[in-house]
Amino acid sequence: MNRHFVPGSIRPDDGIAKGDILLNVDNISLAFGGVKAITDISFDVCKGEIRAIIGPNGAGKTSMLNVINGFYHPQKGTITFRGKQRSSMKPYEAVGQGIARTFQNVALFSGMSTLDNIMAGRSVLMHRGLLWQLIWHGPALAEEIVHRRRVEEIIDFLEIQHIRRVPVGRLPYGLQKRVELGRALAMEPSLLLLDEPMAGMNLEEKEDMSRFILDVNQQFGTTIALIEHDMGVVMDLSDRVVVLDYGKKIADGPPEEVRNNQDVIDAYLGVPH
């Protein structure tokens, strides 16, 4: 595997040491009309860890990610990211602060190539104005060359050189998920949110994706929060696990402790007493 790609090299250091709190979710509540999606949930994500969020369907997991990246605005509570507290923000502001995500259902530009989809993730790091981009000369051209080089490094890292020019709509689902991961990595996030990265994959594809997630975290120190239903993956990858059920937190701790928690067993794992 290519080791030249190093996520986060453009963004400034936030001064937070590994193991310290990068993201703090404090008493978040979210409702749609009379339906409570999230009720008074608190947890944190430490820099450099893989933090899993699990629970049955409808537990509020994706809603929680949508609050973190600014897509939903909670009625109560605050989120502190990289030392800055907020009650709500817009998704583009979250991206600007260094939060990137993938989606439960693949959200790519199906008619564009793998390379162009990943290049789209670099747009948040481009600084030349529209006039320079139209001229596509001088500083704008130099900037594009730098970003294209980074995209090629990501393509090598994810071992998808053979599909770099293929429209993603023609790719099998497992490769589409890998391209979406590449686009998120192209943003060079401080926090990477993965919404069911293994969904719909066969065993071999899950093994590959698990390897890439571990490499991004262990080799480059990228902090990851992920939603995942495959408990084998959760136990193997995560440092800590928070469990939601009907929009409430029912457990939080190391994987083995959570797996043996009777409330989690009753609500989600379905293992007999």
Short mmCIF file of C-alpha atoms in Angstrom, two decimals:
data_model
loop_
_atom_site.label_atom_id
_atom_site.label_comp_id
_atom_site.label_asym_id
_atom_site.label_seq_id
_atom_site.Cartn_x
_atom_site.Cartn_y
_atom_site.Cartn_z
CA MET A 1 0.00 0.00 0.00
CA ASN A 2 1.19 3.52 -0.80
CA ARG A 3 2.24 5.38 2.37
CA HIS A 4 2.86 8.84 0.93
CA PHE A 5 -0.65 10.12 1.58
CA VAL A 6 -0.85 11.92 4.93
CA PRO A 7 -4.32 13.32 5.76
CA GLY A 8 -4.42 16.64 7.54
CA SER A 9 -1.17 18.11 6.21
CA ILE A 10 -2.79 21.35 4.97
CA ARG A 11 -4.97 22.14 7.99
CA PRO A 12 -3.24 23.88 10.91
CA ASP A 13 -2.58 21.94 14.11
CA ASP A 14 -5.42 22.50 16.59
CA GLY A 15 -3.08 22.17 19.56
CA ILE A 16 -5.09 19.28 21.02
CA ALA A 17 -2.90 16.39 22.17
CA LYS A 18 -3.68 12.79 21.29
CA GLY A 19 -6.09 11.36 23.84
CA ASP A 20 -7.57 14.75 24.76
CA ILE A 21 -11.17 15.63 23.87
CA LEU A 22 -11.56 16.76 20.27
CA LEU A 23 -15.38 16.73 20.15
CA ASN A 24 -17.75 17.07 23.09
CA VAL A 25 -21.49 16.49 22.69
CA ASP A 26 -23.31 17.97 25.67
CA ASN A 27 -27.00 17.29 26.44
CA ILE A 28 -28.13 17.32 22.80
CA SER A 29 -31.86 16.99 22.13
CA LEU A 30 -33.45 16.97 18.68
CA ALA A 31 -37.12 16.68 17.76
CA PHE A 32 -39.11 16.81 14.53
CA GLY A 33 -42.53 18.13 15.50
CA GLY A 34 -43.65 15.88 18.31
CA VAL A 35 -41.19 13.10 17.46
CA LYS A 36 -38.07 13.02 19.63
CA ALA A 37 -35.10 11.75 17.62
CA ILE A 38 -32.45 12.46 20.28
CA THR A 39 -33.01 13.09 23.98
CA ASP A 40 -30.38 14.63 26.25
CA ILE A 41 -27.38 12.77 24.82
CA SER A 42 -23.82 13.48 25.96
CA PHE A 43 -20.54 11.85 24.94
CA ASP A 44 -17.10 12.84 23.71
CA VAL A 45 -14.61 11.81 21.04
CA CYS A 46 -10.91 11.93 21.88
CA LYS A 47 -8.27 12.90 19.38
CA GLY A 48 -6.78 9.89 17.62
CA GLU A 49 -9.43 7.34 18.58
CA ILE A 50 -12.04 5.35 16.67
CA ARG A 51 -15.37 6.02 18.38
CA ALA A 52 -18.27 3.74 17.44
CA ILE A 53 -21.93 4.72 17.69
CA ILE A 54 -24.24 1.70 17.67
CA GLY A 55 -27.86 0.80 18.32
CA PRO A 56 -30.96 -0.60 16.62
CA ASN A 57 -32.58 1.03 13.59
CA GLY A 58 -34.31 4.27 14.58
CA ALA A 59 -32.06 4.78 17.60
CA GLY A 60 -30.96 8.25 16.46
CA LYS A 61 -27.44 7.41 15.25
CA THR A 62 -27.55 9.14 11.86
CA SER A 63 -29.44 12.07 13.39
CA MET A 64 -26.55 12.45 15.81
CA LEU A 65 -24.03 12.61 12.95
CA ASN A 66 -26.29 15.12 11.20
CA VAL A 67 -26.18 17.32 14.29
CA ILE A 68 -22.39 17.07 14.53
CA ASN A 69 -21.84 18.10 10.91
CA GLY A 70 -24.45 20.85 11.00
CA PHE A 71 -27.18 19.32 8.85
CA TYR A 72 -29.63 19.27 11.78
CA HIS A 73 -29.93 22.00 14.41
CA PRO A 74 -30.72 20.68 17.90
CA GLN A 75 -33.31 22.36 20.11
CA LYS A 76 -31.14 21.85 23.18
CA GLY A 77 -27.48 21.33 24.03
CA THR A 78 -24.08 22.31 22.67
CA ILE A 79 -21.26 20.80 20.69
CA THR A 80 -17.64 21.77 21.32
CA PHE A 81 -15.21 20.96 18.52
CA ARG A 82 -11.51 21.85 18.63
CA GLY A 83 -12.22 24.05 21.65
CA LYS A 84 -15.04 26.06 20.01
CA GLN A 85 -18.54 25.73 21.43
CA ARG A 86 -21.65 26.00 19.26
CA SER A 87 -25.34 25.20 19.44
CA SER A 88 -25.70 24.80 15.68
CA MET A 89 -23.86 25.48 12.43
CA LYS A 90 -24.20 25.02 8.71
CA PRO A 91 -22.65 21.94 6.96
CA TYR A 92 -20.17 24.07 5.00
CA GLU A 93 -19.01 25.62 8.29
CA ALA A 94 -18.45 22.13 9.72
CA VAL A 95 -16.38 21.21 6.66
CA GLY A 96 -14.40 24.42 7.06
CA GLN A 97 -13.63 23.47 10.67
CA GLY A 98 -12.38 20.06 9.61
CA ILE A 99 -15.37 17.68 9.82
CA ALA A 100 -15.92 15.35 6.83
CA ARG A 101 -18.35 12.45 6.46
CA THR A 102 -19.58 9.62 4.33
CA PHE A 103 -23.24 8.64 4.06
CA GLN A 104 -25.38 5.59 4.74
CA ASN A 105 -26.43 5.65 1.10
CA VAL A 106 -23.58 6.47 -1.28
CA ALA A 107 -23.72 10.15 -2.29
CA LEU A 108 -21.42 10.50 -5.30
CA PHE A 109 -21.67 12.22 -8.69
CA SER A 110 -22.50 9.10 -10.71
CA GLY A 111 -21.60 10.55 -14.11
CA MET A 112 -18.18 11.76 -12.97
CA SER A 113 -15.02 9.68 -12.76
CA THR A 114 -13.44 8.39 -9.57
CA LEU A 115 -10.71 11.01 -9.89
CA ASP A 116 -13.17 13.88 -10.35
CA ASN A 117 -15.34 12.75 -7.43
CA ILE A 118 -12.34 12.72 -5.11
CA MET A 119 -11.14 16.02 -6.57
CA ALA A 120 -14.50 17.52 -5.56
CA GLY A 121 -13.49 16.98 -1.95
CA ARG A 122 -10.48 19.25 -2.46
CA SER A 123 -12.67 22.24 -3.37
CA VAL A 124 -12.96 23.23 0.31
CA LEU A 125 -9.17 23.66 0.42
CA MET A 126 -8.83 25.75 -2.75
CA HIS A 127 -8.31 29.46 -2.21
CA ARG A 128 -7.97 31.04 -5.65
CA GLY A 129 -10.94 33.17 -6.73
CA LEU A 130 -13.37 32.55 -9.57
CA LEU A 131 -11.47 34.84 -11.97
CA TRP A 132 -8.25 32.88 -11.53
CA GLN A 133 -10.18 29.62 -11.92
CA LEU A 134 -11.70 30.85 -15.20
CA ILE A 135 -8.32 31.91 -16.52
CA TRP A 136 -6.79 28.65 -15.20
CA HIS A 137 -3.29 30.03 -15.38
CA GLY A 138 -0.56 31.08 -12.99
CA PRO A 139 -1.55 30.70 -9.31
CA ALA A 140 -4.79 28.83 -10.12
CA LEU A 141 -2.99 26.30 -12.28
CA ALA A 142 -0.25 25.82 -9.68
CA GLU A 143 -2.88 25.28 -6.98
CA GLU A 144 -4.75 22.74 -9.10
CA ILE A 145 -1.55 20.77 -9.74
CA VAL A 146 -0.92 20.52 -5.99
CA HIS A 147 -4.46 19.31 -5.31
CA ARG A 148 -4.43 16.82 -8.18
CA ARG A 149 -1.21 15.38 -6.80
CA ARG A 150 -2.94 14.86 -3.45
CA VAL A 151 -5.88 13.16 -5.17
CA GLU A 152 -3.52 10.77 -6.95
CA GLU A 153 -1.94 9.93 -3.58
CA ILE A 154 -5.38 9.12 -2.16
CA ILE A 155 -6.16 6.94 -5.18
CA ASP A 156 -2.90 5.03 -4.63
CA PHE A 157 -3.58 4.73 -0.90
CA LEU A 158 -7.04 3.23 -1.49
CA GLU A 159 -5.72 0.95 -4.24
CA ILE A 160 -8.20 2.18 -6.86
CA GLN A 161 -5.77 3.17 -9.63
CA HIS A 162 -7.57 0.85 -12.05
CA ILE A 163 -10.84 2.81 -11.77
CA ARG A 164 -9.48 6.35 -11.63
CA ARG A 165 -11.08 7.29 -14.98
CA VAL A 166 -14.24 5.16 -14.65
CA PRO A 167 -17.60 6.94 -13.99
CA VAL A 168 -18.56 5.92 -10.47
CA GLY A 169 -22.09 5.02 -11.56
CA ARG A 170 -20.60 2.01 -13.36
CA LEU A 171 -18.72 0.74 -10.30
CA PRO A 172 -19.87 -2.03 -7.94
CA TYR A 173 -21.20 -0.86 -4.59
CA GLY A 174 -18.10 -1.78 -2.58
CA LEU A 175 -15.84 0.33 -4.80
CA GLN A 176 -18.30 3.23 -4.68
CA LYS A 177 -18.03 3.18 -0.88
CA ARG A 178 -14.25 3.29 -1.22
CA VAL A 179 -14.45 6.27 -3.59
CA GLU A 180 -16.72 8.06 -1.11
CA LEU A 181 -14.13 7.44 1.61
CA GLY A 182 -11.53 8.91 -0.75
CA ARG A 183 -13.59 12.06 -1.25
CA ALA A 184 -13.92 12.49 2.54
CA LEU A 185 -10.17 11.99 2.99
CA ALA A 186 -9.55 14.61 0.30
CA MET A 187 -11.00 17.20 2.69
CA GLU A 188 -8.16 16.37 5.13
CA PRO A 189 -10.51 16.24 8.12
CA SER A 190 -9.65 16.53 11.79
CA LEU A 191 -12.73 14.39 12.43
CA LEU A 192 -13.99 11.80 9.95
CA LEU A 193 -17.62 10.68 10.34
CA LEU A 194 -18.46 7.34 8.71
CA ASP A 195 -22.13 6.36 8.45
CA GLU A 196 -22.30 2.57 8.05
CA PRO A 197 -19.13 2.25 5.93
CA MET A 198 -19.57 -1.55 5.67
CA ALA A 199 -23.27 -1.56 4.69
CA GLY A 200 -24.04 -3.81 1.72
CA MET A 201 -20.51 -5.22 1.48
CA ASN A 202 -19.41 -8.83 1.26
CA LEU A 203 -16.80 -10.25 3.64
CA GLU A 204 -13.80 -9.42 1.45
CA GLU A 205 -14.97 -5.85 0.92
CA LYS A 206 -15.50 -5.43 4.66
CA GLU A 207 -11.97 -6.65 5.34
CA ASP A 208 -10.56 -4.17 2.84
CA MET A 209 -12.57 -1.26 4.24
CA SER A 210 -11.60 -2.18 7.81
CA ARG A 211 -7.94 -2.15 6.78
CA PHE A 212 -8.24 1.30 5.22
CA ILE A 213 -10.06 2.71 8.26
CA LEU A 214 -7.40 1.34 10.60
CA ASP A 215 -4.60 2.71 8.42
CA VAL A 216 -6.17 6.18 8.29
CA ASN A 217 -6.49 6.13 12.07
CA GLN A 218 -3.28 4.40 13.16
CA GLN A 219 -0.82 5.53 10.52
CA PHE A 220 -2.01 9.12 10.22
CA GLY A 221 -3.78 9.79 13.51
CA THR A 222 -7.13 10.80 11.97
CA THR A 223 -9.93 10.78 14.53
CA ILE A 224 -12.91 8.70 13.40
CA ALA A 225 -16.51 8.39 14.62
CA LEU A 226 -18.45 5.64 12.88
CA ILE A 227 -21.89 4.10 12.85
CA GLU A 228 -21.81 0.37 12.17
CA HIS A 229 -24.15 -2.61 12.63
CA ASP A 230 -21.54 -5.34 12.17
CA MET A 231 -20.56 -6.03 15.77
CA GLY A 232 -17.45 -7.93 14.72
CA VAL A 233 -16.22 -4.79 12.96
CA VAL A 234 -17.16 -2.60 15.94
CA MET A 235 -15.32 -4.84 18.39
CA ASP A 236 -12.22 -5.06 16.19
CA LEU A 237 -11.93 -1.40 15.19
CA SER A 238 -13.24 0.82 17.96
CA ASP A 239 -11.55 2.16 21.07
CA ARG A 240 -14.83 3.15 22.72
CA VAL A 241 -18.50 2.56 21.95
CA VAL A 242 -21.58 4.64 22.72
CA VAL A 243 -24.96 2.88 22.42
CA LEU A 244 -28.22 4.63 21.57
CA ASP A 245 -31.75 3.25 21.82
CA TYR A 246 -34.90 5.21 20.97
CA GLY A 247 -32.85 8.42 20.95
CA LYS A 248 -31.35 7.90 24.41
CA LYS A 249 -27.88 6.82 25.49
CA ILE A 250 -27.96 3.47 27.30
CA ALA A 251 -24.24 2.64 27.48
CA ASP A 252 -20.79 4.11 26.88
CA GLY A 253 -17.39 2.52 27.31
CA PRO A 254 -14.79 0.09 25.93
CA PRO A 255 -16.11 -2.49 23.41
CA GLU A 256 -15.92 -5.50 25.70
CA GLU A 257 -17.68 -3.69 28.53
CA VAL A 258 -20.46 -2.53 26.21
CA ARG A 259 -20.90 -6.00 24.72
CA ASN A 260 -21.49 -7.43 28.21
CA ASN A 261 -23.87 -4.65 29.29
CA GLN A 262 -27.28 -6.21 29.92
CA ASP A 263 -29.17 -3.11 28.74
CA VAL A 264 -27.32 -3.30 25.41
CA ILE A 265 -27.95 -7.03 25.16
CA ASP A 266 -31.68 -6.53 25.75
CA ALA A 267 -32.05 -3.55 23.40
CA TYR A 268 -29.74 -4.48 20.56
CA LEU A 269 -27.55 -7.56 20.67
CA GLY A 270 -30.32 -10.03 21.43
CA VAL A 271 -28.09 -12.40 23.41
CA PRO A 272 -29.97 -14.44 26.04
CA HIS A 273 -29.47 -13.64 29.72
#
